[in-house]
């Protein structure tokens, strides 16, 4: 069954990256809202920015909303 929303952002991977798909096309791995916005601009939504991505009803967020990006790796200062 196809998604009703044309943009799907998948759950965060262990590195925090999330796969982004528009219809049947994989756009890339996003590590934040700015990455998703850039993917959407490349797909033709020229006015996409971080605020647009966070509020857009066109995006189906799986495994957490626009604030879920996994955990940042611990800095090894030793």
N, C-alpha and C. Protein backbone atom coordinates (compact mmCIF):
# COMPACT_ATOMS: atom_id res chain seq x y z
N UNK A 1 0.85 -1.19 0.00
CA UNK A 1 0.00 0.00 0.00
C UNK A 1 0.88 1.24 0.00
N UNK A 2 0.64 2.16 -0.89
CA UNK A 2 1.44 3.37 -1.01
C UNK A 2 1.07 4.37 0.08
N UNK A 3 2.02 5.19 0.45
CA UNK A 3 1.79 6.23 1.43
C UNK A 3 0.87 7.29 0.85
N UNK A 4 -0.01 7.85 1.69
CA UNK A 4 -0.86 8.95 1.26
C UNK A 4 -0.02 10.21 1.10
N UNK A 5 1.02 10.33 1.91
CA UNK A 5 1.89 11.49 1.86
C UNK A 5 3.06 11.17 0.95
N UNK A 6 3.42 12.10 0.07
CA UNK A 6 4.46 11.81 -0.91
C UNK A 6 5.88 11.74 -0.37
N UNK A 7 6.13 12.33 0.80
CA UNK A 7 7.48 12.33 1.37
C UNK A 7 7.47 11.47 2.62
N UNK A 8 8.40 10.52 2.69
CA UNK A 8 8.51 9.67 3.88
C UNK A 8 9.91 9.82 4.45
N UNK A 9 9.98 10.10 5.75
CA UNK A 9 11.24 10.14 6.48
C UNK A 9 11.21 8.95 7.43
N UNK A 10 12.12 8.03 7.24
CA UNK A 10 12.13 6.78 7.98
C UNK A 10 12.76 6.94 9.36
N UNK A 11 12.59 5.96 10.24
CA UNK A 11 13.14 6.06 11.60
C UNK A 11 14.66 6.23 11.60
N UNK A 12 15.19 6.85 12.64
CA UNK A 12 16.63 7.06 12.73
C UNK A 12 17.40 5.74 12.79
N UNK A 13 18.51 5.69 12.07
CA UNK A 13 19.44 4.57 12.16
C UNK A 13 20.31 4.78 13.40
N UNK A 14 21.19 3.85 13.66
CA UNK A 14 22.05 3.97 14.85
C UNK A 14 22.94 5.20 14.82
N UNK A 15 23.27 5.68 13.62
CA UNK A 15 24.09 6.89 13.51
C UNK A 15 23.26 8.17 13.52
N UNK A 16 21.93 8.05 13.66
CA UNK A 16 21.05 9.21 13.70
C UNK A 16 20.51 9.61 12.34
N UNK A 17 21.04 9.05 11.26
CA UNK A 17 20.57 9.39 9.93
C UNK A 17 19.23 8.76 9.63
N UNK A 18 18.43 9.46 8.82
CA UNK A 18 17.11 8.97 8.44
C UNK A 18 16.98 8.97 6.92
N UNK A 19 16.54 7.83 6.36
CA UNK A 19 16.33 7.75 4.92
C UNK A 19 15.15 8.63 4.54
N UNK A 20 15.26 9.28 3.38
CA UNK A 20 14.20 10.15 2.88
C UNK A 20 13.80 9.68 1.49
N UNK A 21 12.49 9.53 1.30
CA UNK A 21 11.98 9.05 0.02
C UNK A 21 10.84 9.96 -0.42
N UNK A 22 10.78 10.25 -1.71
CA UNK A 22 9.65 10.95 -2.32
C UNK A 22 9.07 10.01 -3.35
N UNK A 23 7.79 9.67 -3.16
CA UNK A 23 7.14 8.65 -3.98
C UNK A 23 8.01 7.40 -3.97
N UNK A 24 8.50 6.95 -5.11
CA UNK A 24 9.33 5.75 -5.16
C UNK A 24 10.81 6.07 -5.27
N UNK A 25 11.18 7.33 -5.13
CA UNK A 25 12.58 7.73 -5.31
C UNK A 25 13.26 7.99 -3.97
N UNK A 26 14.36 7.28 -3.73
CA UNK A 26 15.18 7.50 -2.54
C UNK A 26 16.02 8.76 -2.78
N UNK A 27 15.94 9.72 -1.86
CA UNK A 27 16.66 10.98 -2.02
C UNK A 27 17.99 11.00 -1.29
N UNK A 28 18.09 10.27 -0.18
CA UNK A 28 19.34 10.27 0.56
C UNK A 28 19.11 10.05 2.04
N UNK A 29 20.18 10.21 2.80
CA UNK A 29 20.16 10.08 4.25
C UNK A 29 20.25 11.49 4.84
N UNK A 30 19.29 11.83 5.67
CA UNK A 30 19.27 13.14 6.32
C UNK A 30 19.73 13.00 7.76
N UNK A 31 20.48 13.99 8.21
CA UNK A 31 20.95 14.01 9.60
C UNK A 31 20.34 15.19 10.36
N UNK A 32 19.39 15.85 9.75
CA UNK A 32 18.70 16.96 10.37
C UNK A 32 17.70 17.56 9.40
N UNK A 33 16.93 18.53 9.89
CA UNK A 33 15.91 19.16 9.06
C UNK A 33 16.49 19.88 7.84
N UNK A 34 17.68 20.43 8.00
CA UNK A 34 18.30 21.12 6.87
C UNK A 34 18.56 20.16 5.71
N UNK A 35 18.98 18.94 6.02
CA UNK A 35 19.19 17.94 4.97
C UNK A 35 17.88 17.60 4.26
N UNK A 36 16.81 17.41 5.04
CA UNK A 36 15.51 17.10 4.43
C UNK A 36 15.08 18.26 3.53
N UNK A 37 15.26 19.49 4.01
CA UNK A 37 14.90 20.65 3.21
C UNK A 37 15.68 20.69 1.90
N UNK A 38 16.96 20.38 1.95
CA UNK A 38 17.78 20.37 0.73
C UNK A 38 17.29 19.30 -0.24
N UNK A 39 16.96 18.12 0.27
CA UNK A 39 16.42 17.06 -0.60
C UNK A 39 15.13 17.53 -1.27
N UNK A 40 14.26 18.20 -0.51
CA UNK A 40 13.00 18.67 -1.08
C UNK A 40 13.22 19.76 -2.11
N UNK A 41 14.19 20.64 -1.88
CA UNK A 41 14.51 21.68 -2.87
C UNK A 41 14.97 21.03 -4.17
N UNK A 42 15.81 20.00 -4.05
CA UNK A 42 16.29 19.30 -5.24
C UNK A 42 15.16 18.57 -5.97
N UNK A 43 14.12 18.19 -5.21
CA UNK A 43 12.98 17.50 -5.79
C UNK A 43 11.94 18.47 -6.35
N UNK A 44 12.21 19.78 -6.22
CA UNK A 44 11.33 20.76 -6.84
C UNK A 44 10.52 21.63 -5.90
N UNK A 45 10.64 21.44 -4.60
CA UNK A 45 9.95 22.30 -3.64
C UNK A 45 10.93 23.40 -3.24
N UNK A 46 10.98 24.45 -4.04
CA UNK A 46 12.04 25.45 -3.93
C UNK A 46 12.02 26.25 -2.63
N UNK A 47 10.84 26.42 -2.02
CA UNK A 47 10.77 27.23 -0.80
C UNK A 47 10.94 26.40 0.48
N UNK A 48 11.35 25.15 0.35
CA UNK A 48 11.53 24.30 1.53
C UNK A 48 12.69 24.80 2.39
N UNK A 49 12.43 24.95 3.67
CA UNK A 49 13.47 25.27 4.65
C UNK A 49 13.16 24.46 5.90
N UNK A 50 13.93 24.65 6.95
CA UNK A 50 13.75 23.85 8.15
C UNK A 50 12.36 24.01 8.76
N UNK A 51 11.83 25.23 8.77
CA UNK A 51 10.49 25.47 9.33
C UNK A 51 9.43 24.77 8.49
N UNK A 52 9.58 24.82 7.17
CA UNK A 52 8.65 24.14 6.27
C UNK A 52 8.66 22.64 6.53
N UNK A 53 9.84 22.08 6.64
CA UNK A 53 9.98 20.64 6.86
C UNK A 53 9.32 20.23 8.18
N UNK A 54 9.54 20.99 9.23
CA UNK A 54 9.00 20.65 10.55
C UNK A 54 7.48 20.73 10.59
N UNK A 55 6.89 21.61 9.77
CA UNK A 55 5.44 21.84 9.84
C UNK A 55 4.65 21.23 8.69
N UNK A 56 5.32 20.74 7.67
CA UNK A 56 4.63 20.29 6.46
C UNK A 56 3.75 19.08 6.69
N UNK A 57 2.55 19.14 6.17
CA UNK A 57 1.65 18.01 6.20
C UNK A 57 1.92 17.01 5.09
N UNK A 58 2.88 17.31 4.22
CA UNK A 58 3.22 16.41 3.11
C UNK A 58 4.20 15.33 3.54
N UNK A 59 4.75 15.47 4.74
CA UNK A 59 5.80 14.55 5.18
C UNK A 59 5.24 13.55 6.19
N UNK A 60 5.48 12.28 5.93
CA UNK A 60 5.14 11.23 6.87
C UNK A 60 6.40 10.88 7.65
N UNK A 61 6.37 11.15 8.94
CA UNK A 61 7.52 10.88 9.81
C UNK A 61 7.31 9.52 10.45
N UNK A 62 8.19 8.59 10.17
CA UNK A 62 8.11 7.25 10.76
C UNK A 62 9.17 7.11 11.83
N UNK A 63 8.78 6.57 12.97
CA UNK A 63 9.75 6.34 14.04
C UNK A 63 10.14 7.60 14.77
N UNK A 64 9.26 8.57 14.80
CA UNK A 64 9.53 9.83 15.49
C UNK A 64 9.35 11.00 14.54
N UNK A 65 9.00 12.13 15.08
CA UNK A 65 8.74 13.33 14.28
C UNK A 65 10.01 14.06 13.89
N UNK A 66 9.86 15.32 13.54
CA UNK A 66 10.99 16.10 13.03
C UNK A 66 12.09 16.40 14.05
N UNK A 67 11.87 16.06 15.31
CA UNK A 67 12.92 16.28 16.31
C UNK A 67 13.67 15.00 16.66
N UNK A 68 13.28 13.88 16.07
CA UNK A 68 13.90 12.58 16.40
C UNK A 68 15.02 12.27 15.41
N UNK A 69 16.25 12.38 15.86
CA UNK A 69 17.40 12.12 14.99
C UNK A 69 18.39 11.17 15.64
N UNK A 70 17.98 10.40 16.60
CA UNK A 70 18.89 9.46 17.25
C UNK A 70 19.82 10.20 18.18
N UNK A 71 20.80 9.48 18.66
CA UNK A 71 21.75 10.06 19.58
C UNK A 71 23.05 10.33 18.89
N UNK A 72 23.68 11.40 19.25
CA UNK A 72 24.99 11.74 18.71
C UNK A 72 26.02 10.81 19.33
N UNK A 73 27.01 10.39 18.57
CA UNK A 73 28.04 9.52 19.15
C UNK A 73 28.81 10.26 20.25
N UNK A 74 29.21 9.50 21.26
CA UNK A 74 29.98 10.09 22.35
C UNK A 74 31.34 10.54 21.83
N UNK A 75 31.75 11.71 22.29
CA UNK A 75 33.10 12.18 21.93
C UNK A 75 34.12 11.42 22.75
N UNK A 76 35.13 10.92 22.11
CA UNK A 76 36.19 10.19 22.81
C UNK A 76 37.31 11.17 23.11
N UNK A 77 37.29 11.68 24.33
CA UNK A 77 38.29 12.69 24.72
C UNK A 77 39.47 12.06 25.44
N UNK A 78 39.46 10.77 25.66
CA UNK A 78 40.54 10.12 26.40
C UNK A 78 41.74 9.89 25.52
